[in-house]
Amino acid sequence: MDGMVEENGTTGNPPGDPLAHSPGDTNSSVVVTSFPLLPQVQSVIQPNQQSVIQTPANIQPVQLQKGNVILVSKPNSVIQTTPGSLQTLQVVEAGSDDSLSNDDESAKKTRRDILTRRPSYRKILNDLGGGEIAVGRVESSSECDTNEDSELSTNSIPSQYQTQTVIPGTIQLASQGETVQGLHTLTMTNASTGGAIVHYASQGQDGQFFVPVVTQGGGIGGGPIIAEDQARKREMRLLKNREAARECRRKKKEYIKCLENRVAVLENQNKALIDELKSLKELYCQQKSE
DNA sequence: AGTATAGAGCGTCACAACCA
DNA sequence: TGGTTGTGACGCTCTATACT
């Protein structure tokens, strides 16, 4: 059932989850409740079981009216979704104006998604076809788009980074609106070692780096072919590492969220135990005075 | 309005661990 | 032993916010 919040005992954590529960843990005291607005969700957390609220990836919003409480009294309990899709749990007062703030959040997110990062100079160069851009021969921006063999399509170049030729051997990357993002200049000069020195200049940072050039039609001894193969391998390695880094960061964030959830659970449990101790003390004092 | 700063995200590099 | 993968570290860019 889509969006159903189901009680799940000890199977809620993926293998290797650092927050995995120990099956021998039997502490439990308090039960929780049902969700009045969601008839299909009842008794989601039961006593004497490790408490995990687990949902499929496409969780539906769960709305609690004021006064309802999710009380997790089992040590190490967490509230989680399917692996890789941890959602933020936001508890707002039902019927209050705060619930409308979700629109602002989504609008902010949409705005952030629209705004794209400015690619690095190396990425720009790779997108442009690397060293295959002939020095002094670039006559129009469409020249760069003819590199059909490139694994990275030039279509990925944001429209605001379209190129224009100013002088032979020089490529200027002008932002849309001319001066919104500043002007970046790539100047390529010949190098005696079969490559090109690329000088780049932009706001606040100038420098240069070497780009090997593969001549069209091959060369003597297959050297350019090897260079092309190495460049391709490097590109593949970078691409894989890029994705690996992305995945690694996603896992790290997920792990941190798990830790934060665990802190919240433990704090709630601590508070509940303190309250219980307090009430037991009062009861004891009453009985003693009688 | 302009500037400084913090925080977040990203790409890349280096390195260790793992595997065939 | 060479290739692959995961992750920490570093630098860069961008955005939001505070301050002047």
Coordinates of C-alpha atoms (C1' of nucleotides) in Angstrom, one line a residue:
Chain A
M1 CA 0.0 0.0 0.0
D2 CA 1.5 3.3 -1.0
G3 CA 2.4 5.6 1.7
M4 CA 1.5 3.2 4.4
V5 CA 3.4 3.4 7.6
E6 CA 4.0 -0.1 8.8
E7 CA 5.4 -1.5 12.0
N8 CA 8.6 -3.3 11.4
G9 CA 10.5 -5.2 14.0
T10 CA 14.1 -5.9 13.5
T11 CA 14.3 -5.9 9.8
G12 CA 14.2 -2.2 9.3
N13 CA 17.9 -1.6 8.8
P14 CA 19.8 -2.4 5.7
P15 CA 22.9 -4.6 6.1
G16 CA 25.8 -2.8 7.5
D17 CA 23.7 0.0 8.9
P18 CA 25.8 1.5 11.7
L19 CA 22.6 2.1 13.5
A20 CA 21.4 -1.4 13.3
H21 CA 19.6 -2.7 16.4
S22 CA 20.8 -5.5 18.5
P23 CA 18.2 -8.2 18.5
G24 CA 18.7 -9.1 22.1
D25 CA 17.5 -5.7 23.3
T26 CA 14.3 -6.2 25.2
N27 CA 13.8 -2.9 27.0
S28 CA 10.4 -1.4 26.3
S29 CA 7.7 0.4 28.3
V30 CA 5.4 2.6 26.4
V31 CA 3.1 2.1 23.6
V32 CA 2.1 4.4 21.1
T33 CA -0.9 5.1 19.3
S34 CA -2.7 5.3 16.0
F35 CA -3.0 8.1 13.5
P36 CA -6.6 9.4 13.5
L37 CA -6.3 10.9 10.1
L38 CA -4.9 7.8 8.5
P39 CA -7.2 4.9 9.2
Q40 CA -4.8 2.4 7.6
V41 CA -2.1 3.2 10.1
Q42 CA -2.8 1.9 13.5
S43 CA -0.6 0.7 16.4
V44 CA 2.4 1.3 14.5
I45 CA 4.7 0.9 17.4
Q46 CA 4.1 -1.9 19.8
P47 CA 5.6 -2.7 23.2
N48 CA 8.5 -5.1 23.6
Q49 CA 9.5 -4.6 20.1
Q50 CA 12.1 -2.4 18.6
S51 CA 10.3 0.5 17.2
V52 CA 10.9 1.3 13.6
I53 CA 8.5 3.2 11.4
Q54 CA 9.5 2.3 7.9
T55 CA 7.9 3.5 4.7
P56 CA 8.2 3.0 1.0
A57 CA 10.0 5.6 -0.9
N58 CA 6.9 7.4 -2.0
I59 CA 5.7 8.2 1.5
Q60 CA 2.5 10.2 1.9
P61 CA 2.4 13.1 4.4
V62 CA 1.4 12.0 7.8
Q63 CA -0.6 14.6 9.6
L64 CA -1.0 14.6 13.3
Q65 CA -3.5 16.7 15.1
K66 CA -2.4 18.8 18.0
G67 CA -2.0 16.6 21.1
N68 CA -1.1 13.4 19.3
V69 CA 2.4 12.2 20.0
I70 CA 4.8 9.8 18.4
L71 CA 6.4 8.3 21.4
V72 CA 9.3 6.0 20.8
S73 CA 10.4 4.4 23.9
K74 CA 12.6 1.6 22.6
P75 CA 16.3 2.3 22.8
N76 CA 18.0 2.8 19.4
S77 CA 14.6 3.3 17.7
V78 CA 14.6 5.2 14.5
I79 CA 12.1 6.6 12.1
Q80 CA 13.3 5.9 8.6
T81 CA 12.2 5.3 5.1
T82 CA 13.6 2.8 2.6
P83 CA 17.3 3.1 2.2
G84 CA 18.5 6.0 0.2
S85 CA 15.3 7.9 0.5
L86 CA 15.4 9.3 3.9
Q87 CA 12.9 12.1 4.3
T88 CA 12.8 15.0 6.6
L89 CA 10.3 14.5 9.4
Q90 CA 8.6 17.7 10.1
V91 CA 6.0 18.0 12.8
V92 CA 3.8 21.0 12.6
E93 CA 0.7 21.9 14.5
A94 CA -2.3 20.8 12.5
G95 CA -4.4 23.7 11.3
S96 CA -1.9 26.3 12.1
D97 CA -0.5 28.6 9.5
D98 CA 2.9 27.0 9.9
S99 CA 1.8 24.2 7.6
L100 CA 1.7 26.6 4.8
S101 CA 5.4 27.1 4.9
N102 CA 5.9 24.0 2.9
D103 CA 5.1 26.1 -0.2
D104 CA 7.9 28.5 0.6
E105 CA 10.3 25.6 1.1
S106 CA 9.3 24.0 -2.2
A107 CA 9.6 27.3 -4.0
K108 CA 13.1 27.8 -2.6
K109 CA 14.1 24.3 -3.6
T110 CA 12.7 24.9 -7.1
R111 CA 14.6 28.1 -7.4
R112 CA 17.8 26.4 -6.3
D113 CA 17.3 23.6 -8.8
I114 CA 16.9 26.2 -11.6
L115 CA 20.1 27.9 -10.6
T116 CA 23.0 25.9 -12.0
R117 CA 26.5 26.0 -10.9
R118 CA 29.2 27.5 -13.1
P119 CA 31.3 24.7 -14.4
S120 CA 35.0 24.6 -13.8
Y121 CA 37.4 25.7 -16.4
R122 CA 38.5 22.2 -17.0
K123 CA 35.0 21.0 -17.4
I124 CA 34.3 23.8 -19.8
L125 CA 37.3 22.8 -21.8
N126 CA 36.3 19.1 -21.8
D127 CA 32.8 20.1 -23.0
L128 CA 34.3 22.1 -25.7
G129 CA 36.2 19.1 -27.0
G130 CA 39.5 19.5 -25.2
G131 CA 42.7 19.7 -27.2
E132 CA 40.9 19.0 -30.5
I133 CA 40.1 22.7 -30.8
A134 CA 42.6 23.8 -33.5
V135 CA 44.5 26.9 -32.5
G136 CA 43.8 29.8 -34.7
R137 CA 41.2 28.0 -36.7
V138 CA 38.1 28.6 -34.6
E139 CA 35.8 30.7 -36.5
S140 CA 32.5 30.3 -34.9
S141 CA 30.9 28.7 -31.9
S142 CA 29.4 26.0 -34.0
E143 CA 32.9 24.7 -34.7
C144 CA 33.1 23.3 -31.2
D145 CA 29.9 21.4 -31.6
T146 CA 31.2 19.3 -34.4
N147 CA 33.0 17.0 -32.1
E148 CA 30.7 14.0 -32.4
D149 CA 33.1 11.6 -30.8
S150 CA 33.3 13.4 -27.5
E151 CA 31.7 11.4 -24.7
L152 CA 30.5 14.6 -23.1
S153 CA 28.0 16.2 -25.3
T154 CA 28.4 19.9 -25.9
N155 CA 24.7 20.1 -25.4
S156 CA 25.5 20.0 -21.7
I157 CA 27.0 23.5 -21.9
P158 CA 24.6 25.9 -20.3
S159 CA 23.3 28.4 -22.7
Q160 CA 24.8 31.2 -20.7
Y161 CA 28.3 29.8 -21.6
Q162 CA 28.1 29.9 -25.3
T163 CA 31.4 30.7 -26.9
Q164 CA 32.3 33.4 -29.3
T165 CA 35.5 34.1 -31.2
V166 CA 37.4 37.3 -30.7
I167 CA 40.8 36.7 -32.1
P168 CA 42.3 33.6 -33.7
G169 CA 43.4 31.2 -30.9
T170 CA 41.3 32.9 -28.3
I171 CA 37.9 31.8 -27.0
Q172 CA 35.9 34.0 -24.8
L173 CA 33.1 32.7 -22.7
A174 CA 30.6 35.3 -22.2
S175 CA 27.7 35.0 -19.9
Q176 CA 24.2 35.7 -21.0
G177 CA 23.6 39.3 -20.6
E178 CA 27.3 39.9 -21.3
T179 CA 28.5 40.8 -17.8
V180 CA 26.3 38.9 -15.5
Q181 CA 28.9 36.3 -14.6
G182 CA 32.0 38.1 -15.9
L183 CA 34.1 37.4 -18.9
H184 CA 36.4 34.4 -19.2
T185 CA 39.2 34.1 -21.7
L186 CA 40.9 30.9 -22.9
T187 CA 44.0 31.5 -25.0
M188 CA 45.7 28.5 -26.6
T189 CA 49.3 28.7 -27.8
N190 CA 51.3 26.0 -29.5
A191 CA 53.6 23.8 -27.5
S192 CA 56.5 21.9 -29.0
T193 CA 55.5 18.7 -27.2
G194 CA 52.4 18.0 -29.1
G195 CA 50.0 19.9 -27.1
A196 CA 48.7 23.3 -26.3
I197 CA 49.2 25.6 -23.4
V198 CA 45.9 27.0 -22.4
H199 CA 46.0 30.3 -20.6
Y200 CA 42.9 31.2 -18.8
A201 CA 41.9 34.4 -17.3
S202 CA 38.8 35.4 -15.4
Q203 CA 37.7 37.4 -12.4
G204 CA 40.3 37.2 -9.8
Q205 CA 42.1 34.1 -11.0
D206 CA 44.5 33.6 -13.9
G207 CA 46.7 30.6 -14.8
Q208 CA 47.5 28.0 -17.4
F209 CA 47.5 24.3 -18.0
F210 CA 48.6 21.9 -20.6
V211 CA 46.2 20.1 -22.9
P212 CA 47.5 17.3 -25.2
V213 CA 46.4 17.6 -28.8
V214 CA 45.3 14.7 -30.9
T215 CA 45.8 15.5 -34.6
Q216 CA 43.0 14.4 -36.8
G217 CA 44.0 11.5 -39.1
G218 CA 46.3 9.9 -36.5
G219 CA 50.1 10.2 -36.3
I220 CA 53.2 8.2 -36.5
G221 CA 53.4 5.0 -34.4
G222 CA 49.8 5.4 -33.1
G223 CA 50.9 7.8 -30.4
P224 CA 47.8 10.0 -30.7
I225 CA 45.6 6.9 -30.5
I226 CA 47.2 6.0 -27.3
A227 CA 46.8 9.5 -26.0
E228 CA 43.2 9.5 -27.0
D229 CA 42.6 6.2 -25.3
Q230 CA 44.3 7.5 -22.1
A231 CA 42.2 10.6 -22.2
R232 CA 39.1 8.5 -22.6
K233 CA 40.1 6.3 -19.7
R234 CA 40.8 9.3 -17.6
E235 CA 37.5 10.8 -18.5
M236 CA 35.7 7.6 -17.5
R237 CA 37.6 7.4 -14.2
L238 CA 36.7 11.0 -13.4
L239 CA 33.1 10.3 -14.3
K240 CA 33.0 7.3 -12.1
N241 CA 34.8 9.0 -9.3
R242 CA 32.4 12.0 -9.6
E243 CA 29.4 9.7 -9.2
A244 CA 31.1 7.8 -6.4
A245 CA 31.8 11.0 -4.5
R246 CA 28.2 12.0 -5.0
E247 CA 27.0 8.7 -3.6
C248 CA 29.4 8.9 -0.8
R249 CA 28.2 12.3 0.2
R250 CA 24.6 11.2 0.0
K251 CA 25.4 8.2 2.3
K252 CA 27.2 10.5 4.7
K253 CA 24.2 12.9 4.9
E254 CA 21.9 10.0 5.4
Y255 CA 24.1 8.6 8.2
I256 CA 24.2 12.0 9.9
K257 CA 20.5 12.2 9.7
C258 CA 20.2 8.8 11.2
L259 CA 22.5 10.0 14.0
E260 CA 20.4 13.1 14.6
N261 CA 17.2 11.0 14.7
R262 CA 18.9 8.7 17.2
V263 CA 19.8 11.7 19.3
A264 CA 16.2 12.9 19.2
V265 CA 14.9 9.5 20.1
L266 CA 17.3 9.1 23.0
E267 CA 16.5 12.6 24.3
N268 CA 12.8 11.8 24.2
Q269 CA 13.4 8.5 26.0
N270 CA 15.5 10.3 28.6
K271 CA 12.8 12.8 29.1
A272 CA 10.2 10.0 29.5
L273 CA 12.3 8.2 32.0
I274 CA 12.8 11.4 34.0
D275 CA 9.1 12.0 34.0
E276 CA 8.4 8.4 35.1
L277 CA 10.9 8.7 37.9
K278 CA 9.3 11.9 39.0
S279 CA 5.8 10.4 39.1
L280 CA 7.1 7.3 40.9
K281 CA 8.7 9.5 43.5
E282 CA 5.6 11.4 44.1
L283 CA 3.6 8.2 44.4
Y284 CA 6.1 6.9 46.9
C285 CA 6.0 10.0 49.0
Q286 CA 2.2 9.9 49.0
Q287 CA 2.0 6.4 50.2
K288 CA 4.7 7.1 52.8
S289 CA 2.8 10.0 54.2
E290 CA -0.4 8.0 54.6
Chain B
dA1 C1' 23.9 49.0 -2.3
dG2 C1' 28.2 46.9 -1.4
dT3 C1' 31.1 43.9 1.4
dA4 C1' 32.3 40.1 4.5
dT5 C1' 31.4 35.7 6.1
dA6 C1' 29.4 31.1 6.8
dG7 C1' 27.6 27.1 4.9
dA8 C1' 26.6 23.9 1.3
dG9 C1' 27.5 21.4 -2.8
dC10 C1' 30.6 20.0 -6.3
dG11 C1' 34.8 18.1 -8.8
dT12 C1' 39.2 16.4 -8.3
dC13 C1' 43.1 14.1 -6.2
dA14 C1' 45.3 10.8 -3.2
dC15 C1' 45.2 6.8 -0.8
dA16 C1' 43.6 2.7 1.5
dA17 C1' 40.9 -1.5 1.1
dC18 C1' 39.1 -4.9 -1.7
dC19 C1' 38.9 -8.3 -5.4
dA20 C1' 39.8 -11.2 -9.5
Chain C
dT1 C1' 49.4 -7.4 -8.8
dG2 C1' 46.7 -4.3 -11.4
dG3 C1' 42.0 -2.5 -11.5
dT4 C1' 38.0 -0.9 -8.9
dT5 C1' 35.7 1.4 -5.3
dG6 C1' 34.9 4.2 -1.2
dT7 C1' 36.2 8.2 1.3
dG8 C1' 38.9 12.2 3.4
dA9 C1' 40.9 16.5 2.1
dC10 C1' 41.3 20.4 -0.7
dG11 C1' 39.9 24.2 -3.4
dC12 C1' 36.3 26.5 -6.0
dT13 C1' 31.7 28.4 -6.7
dC14 C1' 27.3 30.0 -5.2
dT15 C1' 23.8 31.4 -2.0
dA16 C1' 22.1 33.4 2.2
dT17 C1' 22.7 36.4 5.8
dA18 C1' 24.7 40.0 8.7
dC19 C1' 26.9 44.2 8.8
dT20 C1' 28.3 48.9 7.3

